[in-house]
Coordinates of C-alpha atoms in Angstrom, one line a residue:
M1312 CA 51.8 5.2 33.6
R1313 CA 48.4 6.7 34.1
N1314 CA 45.0 6.2 35.6
F1315 CA 42.6 3.9 33.8
K1316 CA 39.0 2.6 34.1
L1317 CA 37.8 -1.0 34.2
A1318 CA 34.2 -2.0 33.5
L1319 CA 32.9 -5.2 35.0
A1320 CA 29.9 -6.3 32.9
Q1321 CA 27.6 -8.2 35.2
F1322 CA 24.8 -9.5 32.9
S1323 CA 22.5 -12.4 32.3
P1324 CA 23.3 -14.2 29.0
H1325 CA 20.6 -16.3 27.4
V1326 CA 22.1 -19.8 27.3
G1327 CA 22.6 -21.1 23.8
N1328 CA 21.7 -17.8 22.1
I1329 CA 25.2 -16.8 21.0
E1330 CA 24.0 -14.3 18.4
Q1331 CA 21.8 -12.4 20.9
N1332 CA 24.5 -12.5 23.6
A1333 CA 27.1 -11.1 21.2
T1334 CA 24.8 -8.2 20.4
R1335 CA 24.3 -7.4 24.1
I1336 CA 28.0 -7.7 24.8
A1337 CA 28.7 -5.3 22.0
E1338 CA 26.2 -2.8 23.3
Q1339 CA 27.7 -3.0 26.8
A1340 CA 31.2 -2.6 25.4
Q1341 CA 30.1 0.5 23.5
Q1342 CA 28.4 1.9 26.6
A1343 CA 31.5 1.3 28.7
Q1344 CA 33.8 2.9 26.1
Q1345 CA 31.5 6.0 26.1
Q1346 CA 31.9 6.2 29.9
G1347 CA 35.7 6.2 29.5
A1348 CA 36.5 2.5 30.2
D1349 CA 39.8 1.2 28.9
I1350 CA 38.9 -2.5 29.5
I1351 CA 35.6 -4.3 29.9
V1352 CA 35.4 -7.8 31.3
F1353 CA 32.5 -10.2 30.9
P1354 CA 31.6 -13.4 32.8
E1355 CA 32.8 -16.9 32.0
L1356 CA 31.5 -18.4 28.8
S1357 CA 29.4 -15.2 28.4
L1358 CA 28.9 -15.8 24.6
I1359 CA 27.0 -19.0 25.1
G1360 CA 26.0 -18.7 28.7
Y1361 CA 26.6 -21.1 31.6
P1362 CA 26.0 -24.0 31.9
A1363 CA 25.3 -24.7 28.3
E1364 CA 25.7 -28.5 28.9
D1365 CA 25.7 -30.6 25.7
L1366 CA 25.0 -27.6 23.5
I1367 CA 28.8 -27.2 23.8
L1368 CA 29.1 -30.4 21.8
R1369 CA 27.1 -29.2 18.8
K1370 CA 29.2 -29.2 15.7
S1371 CA 28.2 -25.6 14.7
I1372 CA 29.5 -24.1 17.9
A1373 CA 32.9 -23.3 16.4
Q1374 CA 31.5 -21.3 13.5
R1375 CA 28.8 -19.6 15.6
T1376 CA 31.5 -18.5 18.1
L1377 CA 33.7 -17.2 15.3
D1378 CA 30.8 -15.2 13.8
A1379 CA 30.1 -13.7 17.3
L1380 CA 33.8 -12.7 17.7
E1381 CA 33.7 -11.0 14.3
Q1382 CA 30.8 -8.9 15.6
L1383 CA 32.8 -7.9 18.6
K1384 CA 35.8 -7.0 16.5
K1385 CA 33.8 -4.0 15.2
I1386 CA 33.9 -2.3 18.6
K1387 CA 36.7 0.3 18.7
D1388 CA 38.9 1.8 21.4
I1389 CA 38.2 -0.6 24.2
L1390 CA 39.7 -3.9 25.2
I1391 CA 37.0 -6.5 25.4
I1392 CA 37.6 -9.7 27.5
V1393 CA 34.8 -12.2 26.8
G1394 CA 34.2 -15.8 27.8
A1395 CA 33.8 -18.2 24.9
V1396 CA 34.2 -21.8 23.8
E1397 CA 37.4 -22.2 21.9
S1398 CA 37.5 -25.0 19.3
T1399 CA 41.0 -26.0 18.2
S1400 CA 42.1 -27.5 14.9
A1401 CA 42.9 -30.7 16.9
G1402 CA 39.2 -31.0 17.9
Q1403 CA 39.7 -29.9 21.5
L1404 CA 37.4 -27.5 23.3
H1405 CA 38.5 -25.0 25.8
N1406 CA 36.7 -22.8 28.3
A1407 CA 38.4 -19.6 27.2
A1408 CA 38.8 -15.9 27.7
V1409 CA 39.3 -14.0 24.4
L1410 CA 40.9 -10.5 24.3
I1411 CA 39.7 -8.3 21.5
K1412 CA 40.6 -4.8 20.5
N1413 CA 40.2 -2.7 17.4
G1414 CA 39.4 -5.5 15.0
E1415 CA 41.7 -8.2 16.2
I1416 CA 42.0 -11.0 18.7
L1417 CA 45.1 -10.1 20.8
A1418 CA 45.2 -13.3 22.9
T1419 CA 43.3 -16.2 24.3
Y1420 CA 43.5 -17.7 27.8
R1421 CA 42.4 -21.3 28.4
K1422 CA 41.0 -22.2 31.8
Q1423 CA 43.5 -24.4 33.7
N1424 CA 41.4 -25.8 36.6
L1425 CA 38.2 -27.5 35.4
P1426 CA 35.7 -28.2 38.2
N1427 CA 34.0 -31.5 38.2
Y1428 CA 32.0 -31.6 41.5
S1429 CA 28.6 -30.5 42.8
V1430 CA 26.8 -28.8 39.9
F1431 CA 29.9 -28.6 37.7
D1432 CA 30.7 -31.0 34.9
E1433 CA 33.4 -29.2 32.9
K1434 CA 35.7 -32.2 32.3
R1435 CA 32.9 -33.7 30.2
Y1436 CA 33.4 -30.9 27.7
F1437 CA 36.8 -29.1 28.0
T1438 CA 40.5 -29.8 27.7
T1439 CA 42.6 -28.2 30.5
G1440 CA 44.7 -25.2 29.5
S1441 CA 48.4 -24.9 30.6
Q1442 CA 49.6 -21.4 29.8
H1443 CA 49.2 -18.2 31.9
L1444 CA 48.2 -14.9 30.2
I1445 CA 49.8 -11.6 31.2
F1446 CA 49.3 -8.4 29.3
E1447 CA 50.1 -4.7 29.9
H1448 CA 48.0 -1.6 29.7
A1449 CA 48.8 2.0 30.8
G1450 CA 52.0 0.6 32.3
H1451 CA 50.0 -1.8 34.5
K1452 CA 50.3 -5.6 34.2
F1453 CA 47.2 -7.7 34.2
G1454 CA 46.6 -11.5 34.6
V1455 CA 43.5 -13.3 33.4
L1456 CA 41.9 -16.3 35.1
I1457 CA 38.6 -18.1 34.9
C1458 CA 36.5 -18.9 37.9
E1459 CA 37.9 -22.1 39.5
D1460 CA 41.4 -20.9 38.7
V1461 CA 41.2 -18.2 41.4
W1462 CA 40.2 -20.8 44.0
T1463 CA 43.5 -22.7 43.2
E1464 CA 46.2 -21.0 45.1
E1465 CA 49.1 -22.4 43.1
T1466 CA 47.6 -20.9 39.9
V1467 CA 47.2 -17.5 41.5
K1468 CA 50.7 -17.7 42.8
Q1469 CA 52.1 -18.3 39.4
V1470 CA 50.3 -15.3 37.9
A1471 CA 51.6 -13.1 40.7
K1472 CA 55.2 -14.4 40.0
L1473 CA 54.8 -13.2 36.4
G1474 CA 54.3 -9.7 37.7
A1475 CA 50.5 -9.2 37.4
K1476 CA 49.3 -6.3 39.5
T1477 CA 45.6 -6.8 38.7
L1478 CA 43.9 -10.1 38.2
L1479 CA 40.9 -10.2 36.0
V1480 CA 38.6 -13.1 36.8
L1481 CA 35.7 -14.2 34.6
N1482 CA 33.1 -16.2 36.6
A1483 CA 29.9 -18.2 36.4
S1484 CA 29.6 -18.9 40.1
P1485 CA 26.2 -20.3 41.1
Y1486 CA 24.6 -19.0 44.3
E1487 CA 24.1 -20.9 47.5
A1488 CA 23.3 -19.3 50.8
G1489 CA 26.5 -17.8 52.3
K1490 CA 28.4 -18.0 49.0
Q1491 CA 29.0 -14.3 48.7
D1492 CA 30.9 -14.2 52.0
V1493 CA 32.9 -17.2 51.0
R1494 CA 33.9 -15.5 47.7
R1495 CA 34.8 -12.2 49.4
D1496 CA 36.9 -14.0 52.0
L1497 CA 38.7 -15.9 49.2
L1498 CA 39.5 -12.8 47.2
K1499 CA 40.7 -11.0 50.3
R1500 CA 43.0 -13.8 51.2
M1501 CA 44.4 -14.2 47.6
A1502 CA 44.8 -10.4 47.1
T1503 CA 46.7 -9.8 50.4
K1504 CA 48.8 -13.0 50.1
F1505 CA 50.0 -12.3 46.6
N1506 CA 49.8 -8.4 46.6
M1507 CA 47.4 -8.3 43.6
N1508 CA 44.2 -6.4 43.0
I1509 CA 41.4 -8.8 41.9
A1510 CA 38.5 -7.8 39.6
Y1511 CA 35.9 -10.5 39.9
V1512 CA 33.0 -10.4 37.4
N1513 CA 30.1 -12.9 37.9
Q1514 CA 27.2 -14.0 35.7
L1515 CA 23.7 -13.1 36.7
G1516 CA 20.3 -14.7 36.2
G1517 CA 18.3 -17.9 36.7
Q1518 CA 19.2 -20.8 34.5
D1519 CA 17.1 -23.9 35.0
D1520 CA 17.6 -24.8 38.6
L1521 CA 20.8 -22.7 39.1
I1522 CA 20.8 -19.1 40.3
F1523 CA 23.7 -16.7 39.4
D1524 CA 23.5 -13.9 41.9
G1525 CA 26.0 -11.4 40.3
C1526 CA 27.6 -9.5 43.2
S1527 CA 30.7 -8.9 41.1
M1528 CA 33.5 -7.1 43.0
L1529 CA 36.9 -5.4 43.0
M1530 CA 39.3 -6.2 45.8
N1531 CA 42.3 -4.1 46.3
A1532 CA 45.7 -5.7 47.0
D1533 CA 45.5 -4.5 50.7
G1534 CA 42.3 -6.5 51.2
E1535 CA 40.0 -3.5 51.0
L1536 CA 36.8 -4.0 49.0
A1537 CA 36.8 -1.2 46.5
A1538 CA 33.5 -1.9 44.7
T1539 CA 30.7 -4.4 44.4
A1540 CA 27.8 -4.8 42.0
S1541 CA 24.3 -5.4 43.1
L1542 CA 22.4 -8.6 43.9
A1543 CA 20.0 -9.9 41.2
N1544 CA 20.4 -6.9 38.8
E1545 CA 22.4 -6.4 35.7
Q1546 CA 25.0 -3.7 36.1
L1547 CA 28.0 -2.2 34.4
L1548 CA 30.3 -1.7 37.4
M1549 CA 32.9 1.1 36.6
V1550 CA 36.1 1.2 38.7
E1551 CA 39.0 3.6 38.3
Y1552 CA 42.6 2.7 39.1
Q1553 CA 44.5 5.6 40.6
H1554 CA 48.1 5.4 39.8
E1555 CA 49.3 7.8 42.5
Q1556 CA 47.6 5.8 45.2
Q1557 CA 48.5 2.5 43.5
K1558 CA 44.9 1.2 44.1
Y1559 CA 41.4 1.3 42.8
A1560 CA 39.1 4.1 44.0
I1561 CA 36.8 3.1 46.8
Q1562 CA 33.1 3.3 46.0
T1563 CA 30.1 3.2 48.3
I1564 CA 29.4 -0.4 49.0
S1565 CA 25.7 -1.4 49.1
R1566 CA 24.7 -5.0 49.5
V1567 CA 21.8 -7.1 50.9
T1568 CA 22.9 -8.2 54.3
D1569 CA 19.8 -10.1 55.4
A1570 CA 19.9 -13.7 54.3
V1571 CA 16.1 -14.1 54.1
A1572 CA 15.8 -10.9 51.9
E1573 CA 18.7 -12.2 49.7
I1574 CA 17.0 -15.6 49.2
Y1575 CA 13.6 -14.0 48.4
Q1576 CA 15.0 -11.6 45.8
L1577 CA 16.9 -14.5 44.1
L1578 CA 13.8 -16.8 44.0
V1579 CA 11.9 -13.9 42.3
M1580 CA 14.6 -13.6 39.7
S1581 CA 14.7 -17.3 39.2
V1582 CA 11.0 -17.6 38.5
R1583 CA 11.1 -14.5 36.2
D1584 CA 13.9 -15.9 34.1
Y1585 CA 12.6 -19.4 33.9
V1586 CA 9.1 -18.3 32.8
N1587 CA 10.2 -15.5 30.4
R1588 CA 13.0 -17.5 28.7
S1589 CA 10.7 -20.5 28.4
K1590 CA 8.2 -18.1 26.6
F1591 CA 5.2 -18.9 28.8
P1592 CA 2.6 -16.1 28.9
G1593 CA 2.2 -16.5 32.6
V1594 CA 1.8 -19.0 35.5
I1595 CA -1.0 -20.8 37.3
L1596 CA -1.0 -22.4 40.8
G1597 CA -3.3 -24.0 43.3
L1598 CA -3.9 -21.6 46.1
S1599 CA -4.9 -23.7 49.1
G1600 CA -5.0 -21.1 52.0
G1601 CA -1.8 -22.6 53.3
I1602 CA 1.6 -20.9 53.6
D1603 CA 3.5 -22.7 50.8
S1604 CA 1.1 -21.7 48.1
A1605 CA 0.7 -18.2 49.6
L1606 CA 4.4 -17.6 49.4
T1607 CA 4.6 -19.1 45.9
L1608 CA 1.9 -16.7 44.8
A1609 CA 3.7 -13.7 46.2
I1610 CA 6.9 -14.7 44.5
A1611 CA 5.1 -15.2 41.2
V1612 CA 3.5 -11.8 41.3
D1613 CA 6.7 -10.0 42.2
A1614 CA 8.5 -11.9 39.4
L1615 CA 5.9 -11.5 36.6
G1616 CA 3.2 -9.0 37.6
A1617 CA -0.3 -9.8 38.8
N1618 CA -1.7 -9.7 35.2
R1619 CA 0.4 -12.8 34.4
V1620 CA -0.6 -14.9 37.4
Q1621 CA -3.7 -17.1 37.9
A1622 CA -4.6 -18.8 41.1
V1623 CA -7.3 -21.4 41.6
M1624 CA -8.7 -22.5 45.0
M1625 CA -10.0 -26.1 44.7
P1626 CA -11.9 -27.0 47.9
Y1627 CA -13.2 -30.4 49.0
Q1628 CA -15.3 -31.3 52.0
Y1629 CA -12.3 -31.2 54.3
T1630 CA -11.3 -27.7 53.3
A1631 CA -11.7 -25.3 56.2
K1632 CA -13.8 -22.2 55.6
I1633 CA -10.9 -20.0 56.7
S1634 CA -8.7 -21.5 54.0
I1635 CA -11.1 -20.3 51.4
E1636 CA -11.3 -16.9 53.1
D1637 CA -7.6 -16.5 53.4
A1638 CA -6.9 -17.6 49.8
T1639 CA -9.5 -15.2 48.5
A1640 CA -8.1 -12.4 50.6
Q1641 CA -4.6 -12.9 49.3
A1642 CA -5.7 -13.2 45.7
N1643 CA -7.6 -10.0 46.0
A1644 CA -4.7 -8.2 47.8
L1645 CA -2.3 -9.1 45.0
G1646 CA -4.8 -8.5 42.2
V1647 CA -4.4 -11.9 40.4
T1648 CA -6.9 -13.7 38.3
F1649 CA -8.7 -16.0 40.8
A1650 CA -11.4 -18.6 40.8
V1651 CA -12.8 -21.2 43.2
A1652 CA -13.5 -24.6 41.6
E1653 CA -15.1 -27.4 43.7
I1654 CA -13.5 -30.8 43.2
H1655 CA -16.4 -32.8 44.7
P1656 CA -17.6 -34.0 41.3
I1657 CA -14.2 -35.1 40.1
V1658 CA -13.4 -37.0 43.3
S1659 CA -16.9 -38.6 43.3
G1660 CA -16.4 -39.7 39.8
F1661 CA -13.0 -41.3 40.7
L1662 CA -14.5 -43.1 43.7
Q1663 CA -17.5 -44.3 41.7
T1664 CA -15.3 -45.7 38.9
L1665 CA -12.9 -47.3 41.5
H1666 CA -15.7 -48.8 43.7
P1667 CA -15.7 -52.2 41.9
F1668 CA -12.0 -52.4 42.7
F1669 CA -12.0 -50.9 46.2
G1670 CA -15.3 -52.4 47.5
N1671 CA -16.5 -51.1 50.9
G1672 CA -13.2 -51.2 52.7
P1673 CA -12.1 -48.3 54.9
A1674 CA -10.7 -45.2 53.3
D1675 CA -7.0 -44.5 53.6
T1676 CA -4.3 -42.4 52.0
T1677 CA -5.5 -43.6 48.6
E1678 CA -8.7 -41.5 48.9
E1679 CA -6.6 -38.6 50.2
N1680 CA -4.3 -38.8 47.2
L1681 CA -7.3 -38.8 44.9
Q1682 CA -8.2 -35.3 46.1
A1683 CA -4.6 -34.1 45.4
R1684 CA -4.7 -35.7 42.0
A1685 CA -8.0 -34.2 41.1
R1686 CA -6.4 -30.8 41.8
G1687 CA -3.4 -31.7 39.8
T1688 CA -5.6 -32.7 36.9
M1689 CA -7.5 -29.4 37.1
L1690 CA -4.3 -27.4 37.0
M1691 CA -2.8 -29.3 34.1
A1692 CA -6.0 -29.0 32.1
L1693 CA -6.0 -25.2 32.6
S1694 CA -2.3 -25.1 31.7
N1695 CA -2.9 -27.0 28.5
K1696 CA -5.9 -24.9 27.5
F1697 CA -4.4 -21.4 28.2
G1698 CA -0.7 -22.0 28.1
N1699 CA 0.3 -20.9 31.6
L1700 CA 3.1 -22.8 33.4
V1701 CA 2.0 -24.6 36.5
L1702 CA 4.0 -23.7 39.6
A1703 CA 4.4 -26.6 42.1
T1704 CA 4.2 -25.2 45.6
G1705 CA 5.9 -27.9 47.7
N1706 CA 8.9 -27.1 50.0
K1707 CA 12.2 -29.0 50.7
S1708 CA 11.0 -30.5 54.0
E1709 CA 7.9 -32.1 52.3
L1710 CA 9.9 -33.4 49.3
A1711 CA 12.5 -34.8 51.6
V1712 CA 10.1 -37.1 53.5
G1713 CA 7.7 -37.6 50.7
Y1714 CA 4.8 -35.6 52.3
C1715 CA 3.4 -34.9 48.9
T1716 CA 1.4 -36.7 46.2
L1717 CA 2.9 -37.8 42.8
Y1718 CA 0.7 -36.4 40.0
G1719 CA -1.2 -34.4 42.6
D1720 CA 0.3 -31.5 44.5
M1721 CA 3.7 -32.3 42.8
V1722 CA 2.4 -31.4 39.3
G1723 CA 4.0 -28.5 37.7
G1724 CA 6.9 -27.3 35.5
F1725 CA 8.8 -25.3 38.1
A1726 CA 8.9 -25.5 41.9
P1727 CA 10.1 -22.2 43.5
L1728 CA 10.3 -23.6 47.0
K1729 CA 11.9 -26.9 46.1
D1730 CA 15.1 -26.1 48.0
V1731 CA 13.5 -24.1 50.8
Y1732 CA 12.9 -25.8 54.2
K1733 CA 9.6 -25.2 55.8
S1734 CA 11.1 -23.2 58.6
I1735 CA 12.5 -20.8 56.1
V1736 CA 9.2 -20.6 54.2
F1737 CA 7.7 -19.0 57.3
E1738 CA 10.6 -16.5 57.4
L1739 CA 10.2 -15.6 53.7
A1740 CA 6.5 -15.1 54.2
K1741 CA 7.2 -12.6 57.1
Y1742 CA 9.8 -10.9 55.0
R1743 CA 7.5 -10.4 52.0
N1744 CA 4.8 -9.0 54.3
S1745 CA 7.3 -6.5 55.6
L1746 CA 7.7 -5.0 52.1
S1747 CA 4.1 -3.8 52.0
E1748 CA 2.0 -1.4 54.1
T1749 CA -0.7 -4.1 54.2
P1750 CA 0.4 -7.7 54.4
V1751 CA -0.2 -9.6 51.2
I1752 CA -0.1 -13.0 53.0
P1753 CA -2.8 -13.1 55.6
E1754 CA -1.4 -13.4 59.2
R1755 CA -3.6 -16.4 59.8
V1756 CA -1.9 -18.3 57.0
I1757 CA 1.5 -17.8 58.8
T1758 CA 0.2 -18.6 62.3
R1759 CA -2.2 -21.5 61.6
P1760 CA -0.9 -25.1 62.1
P1761 CA 0.0 -26.4 58.6
S1762 CA -2.5 -28.9 57.2
A1763 CA -2.9 -30.8 53.9
E1764 CA -6.7 -30.8 54.6
L1765 CA -7.2 -34.2 53.1
R1766 CA -9.1 -35.7 56.0
P1767 CA -11.1 -34.3 59.0
D1768 CA -9.1 -32.1 61.4
Q1769 CA -5.8 -33.1 59.7
K1770 CA -2.6 -31.4 60.8
D1771 CA 0.9 -32.0 59.3
Q1772 CA 2.2 -32.9 62.8
D1773 CA -0.2 -35.9 62.8
S1774 CA 2.3 -37.5 60.4
L1775 CA 5.5 -35.5 61.0
P1776 CA 7.4 -34.1 63.9
P1777 CA 7.2 -30.3 64.4
Y1778 CA 8.9 -28.6 61.6
D1779 CA 11.7 -27.1 63.7
I1780 CA 12.6 -30.7 64.8
L1781 CA 12.0 -32.1 61.3
D1782 CA 14.2 -29.5 59.6
G1783 CA 16.9 -29.9 62.2
I1784 CA 17.2 -33.6 61.5
L1785 CA 16.9 -33.1 57.7
Y1786 CA 19.6 -30.4 57.7
M1787 CA 22.1 -32.6 59.5
Y1788 CA 21.2 -35.6 57.3
I1789 CA 21.1 -33.8 53.9
E1790 CA 23.2 -30.7 54.2
E1791 CA 25.9 -32.0 56.6
N1792 CA 25.8 -35.6 55.5
M1793 CA 25.6 -36.9 59.1
S1794 CA 24.6 -40.5 59.9
Q1795 CA 21.6 -41.6 61.8
D1796 CA 23.7 -42.4 64.9
E1797 CA 25.5 -39.0 64.7
I1798 CA 22.2 -37.1 64.6
I1799 CA 20.8 -39.1 67.6
A1800 CA 24.0 -38.3 69.5
K1801 CA 23.1 -34.6 69.0
G1802 CA 20.1 -35.1 71.3
F1803 CA 17.2 -35.9 68.9
D1804 CA 14.8 -38.7 69.8
A1805 CA 16.1 -42.0 68.2
E1806 CA 12.7 -43.2 66.9
V1807 CA 12.0 -39.8 65.3
V1808 CA 15.4 -39.7 63.7
K1809 CA 14.9 -43.2 62.3
K1810 CA 11.5 -42.4 60.9
V1811 CA 12.6 -39.1 59.2
I1812 CA 15.7 -40.8 57.7
G1813 CA 13.7 -43.8 56.6
L1814 CA 11.1 -41.5 54.9
T1815 CA 13.9 -39.5 53.2
D1816 CA 15.6 -42.6 51.8
R1817 CA 12.4 -44.2 50.6
N1818 CA 11.1 -41.2 48.7
E1819 CA 14.0 -40.6 46.3
Y1820 CA 11.7 -42.1 43.6
K1821 CA 9.2 -39.2 44.2
R1822 CA 11.8 -36.5 44.1
R1823 CA 13.2 -37.8 40.7
Q1824 CA 9.7 -37.2 39.2
G1825 CA 9.2 -33.7 40.6
A1826 CA 9.6 -30.4 38.9
I1827 CA 13.0 -28.6 39.0
G1828 CA 13.3 -25.6 41.2
P1829 CA 15.9 -22.9 42.2
R1830 CA 19.0 -24.1 44.1
I1831 CA 19.8 -22.1 47.2
S1832 CA 21.9 -24.7 49.1
A1833 CA 24.9 -26.8 48.5
K1834 CA 22.8 -30.0 48.7
A1835 CA 19.8 -29.3 46.6
F1836 CA 17.8 -32.3 45.4
G1837 CA 19.0 -33.0 41.8
R1838 CA 22.4 -31.8 40.7
D1839 CA 24.0 -31.8 44.1
R1840 CA 22.5 -34.7 46.0
R1841 CA 22.3 -37.8 43.7
Y1842 CA 21.3 -41.0 45.4
P1843 CA 20.3 -44.3 43.7
I1844 CA 16.5 -45.0 44.0
I1845 CA 17.1 -48.7 44.8
N1846 CA 19.9 -49.4 47.3
G1847 CA 20.7 -51.4 50.4
W1848 CA 22.6 -48.7 52.3
T1849 CA 22.2 -48.8 56.1
A1850 CA 21.4 -45.3 57.4
G1851 CA 22.8 -45.9 60.9
K1852 CA 26.5 -45.7 60.0

C-alpha cells in the first residue's frame, strides 16, 4: 500500500465533437501523468458531451466512440476513466464509464439509475446497467458510479458493501441556484454514512440553455471537504491520498460564496460558450437606456470582449433624453461599437400603410407594439447583414406575464436574462458595478423607475404591480408550484394575484416563441416548466 494521486479533469466538452473531445482528454491525461497522477477521472459522457440528445441515436456513434477510445489507448502509465456511449452487439446503448490503461480497456461500468425528470431524458436513449464495478490500485479499492447513481442511497450502499474505499463519480450535473450546497451536503451524508471517500468530477460550460458550473470536489470519508475545483473555469484538480492518514490531503478551499456573483459569472460563461461554439463573430443588442439591456451589454462585453459587441439605441418620440444619455454613457464606458438610429421613419411608414385598415380610431397597444417591432426589424437586419447574433434582453418577470412584444423586443437568438427575475436583475447590475472603479452601468439606470417608453410618461407599474410584489407572486406560482388560493393566503392582494396568474397562464404562447437562455433555476421556462398552450385548468386550486 502506498500514497497515490488522483486527477479530476473538470473540462468543457464540445457536444457532438467526439474527435476534438478525445484529443483534449488525451492532452489532459498526459498532463496529469506528468504531474504524477495515477488515475484521471473525466465527467459523464465526456467523449460526446452532455446532453447530446438525439445525436446519441446516430448510427455512426458506435464507430466514432471506438475510434476515440483507440486514441486514448495510446496514453501510457495512467488509468483513464472516461464517460462514453457504449453500443452493445444487441443494439442497446449505455451511459458508460470506460477504464483504459496502457493500450487496453480494463473494464466498463454502465450507469444504473437513469434520470428522467426536469431537464433529464436518459431513458429515451439508454438501457439501465445492473453490475457494480470495483477495482484495486495501490492496495486501495475504488468503486465507479455515474451522476444519478450517487443520489441513490441503495446503489452507494451496495458499492460500499463490496469494499470500496474511494468512490469515483462521473457527473454532468446542471447548475441551478443553490445546487452546489445540495451536492456538497449529499456527498457528506453518503461519505460519512458508508465510510467512503468520494471524488466527484463535474462537467463545465454552457450548452444551449443549460449551465454546467464545474465545482468538482473530493469529500473524505469523515465528511471533511478535501478539495474543490473552481466555478466556471476548466481545471485539473490534483488530490493525493495519504496512506498513513487514511485520507486525502486537505487543500485550500476557495469558492464563490455570494449567490449574485455566482450567477453573474455563470451567465457570462453561458453567453461566451453559446456565441463561440455557434461560430458567431459577435453579438448585437438594442440598448434602450433601461436596466435589462444595460446588464445584458455588460454580460456580453465580459463574455466576448468589447470588440465583438455592437449596441444600437433606437429612440422614438416617447424615448426620454436621459435614456439616450445613459445608453451612450454606458456604451462609451464599455468601449463597444455604438450607434443611434431613429425609428420615426419606420414607424411612420407602418402607420401610413396600415391607415386604410386602422382608420382614425384611437391608438392602443397596437401602435406601441409597432415601435418594438420596428426595433426588432432593425436588429435582425443588422444581424443578417453583418452576422452578429442578436441578444434578446427580456427578463423572467416580463416573460412570465407577457410584458414583451412578439417579433419586437423578443427577437434574438439568445436571451441571457431569460431565467432571471427583475429583482435579481437589479442585484446583478449592482454587482457588476462593484467590479469596476467606475460603474459601467450608470446609476440612473438602476434607480430610475423601469419603463418601456412606448407612450408618454409610461412606467412598468402602470401595467404591473411593483416588481418586489410581482416577483414574490411569480416565485410562489412558478418555482414553488403554489395555487392562486395558497398565494392569496400568504397575504397578497387577491385581485393582484389573480391578474398576475392570469397573465402568466395566457402568455405561454409567447414564451414558446422566445429565444432560449441560460437556466439558473429549477423551473426555467422550457425544459423544466412545460405547460400546454391551450388548456382549461383553473388556477385557483
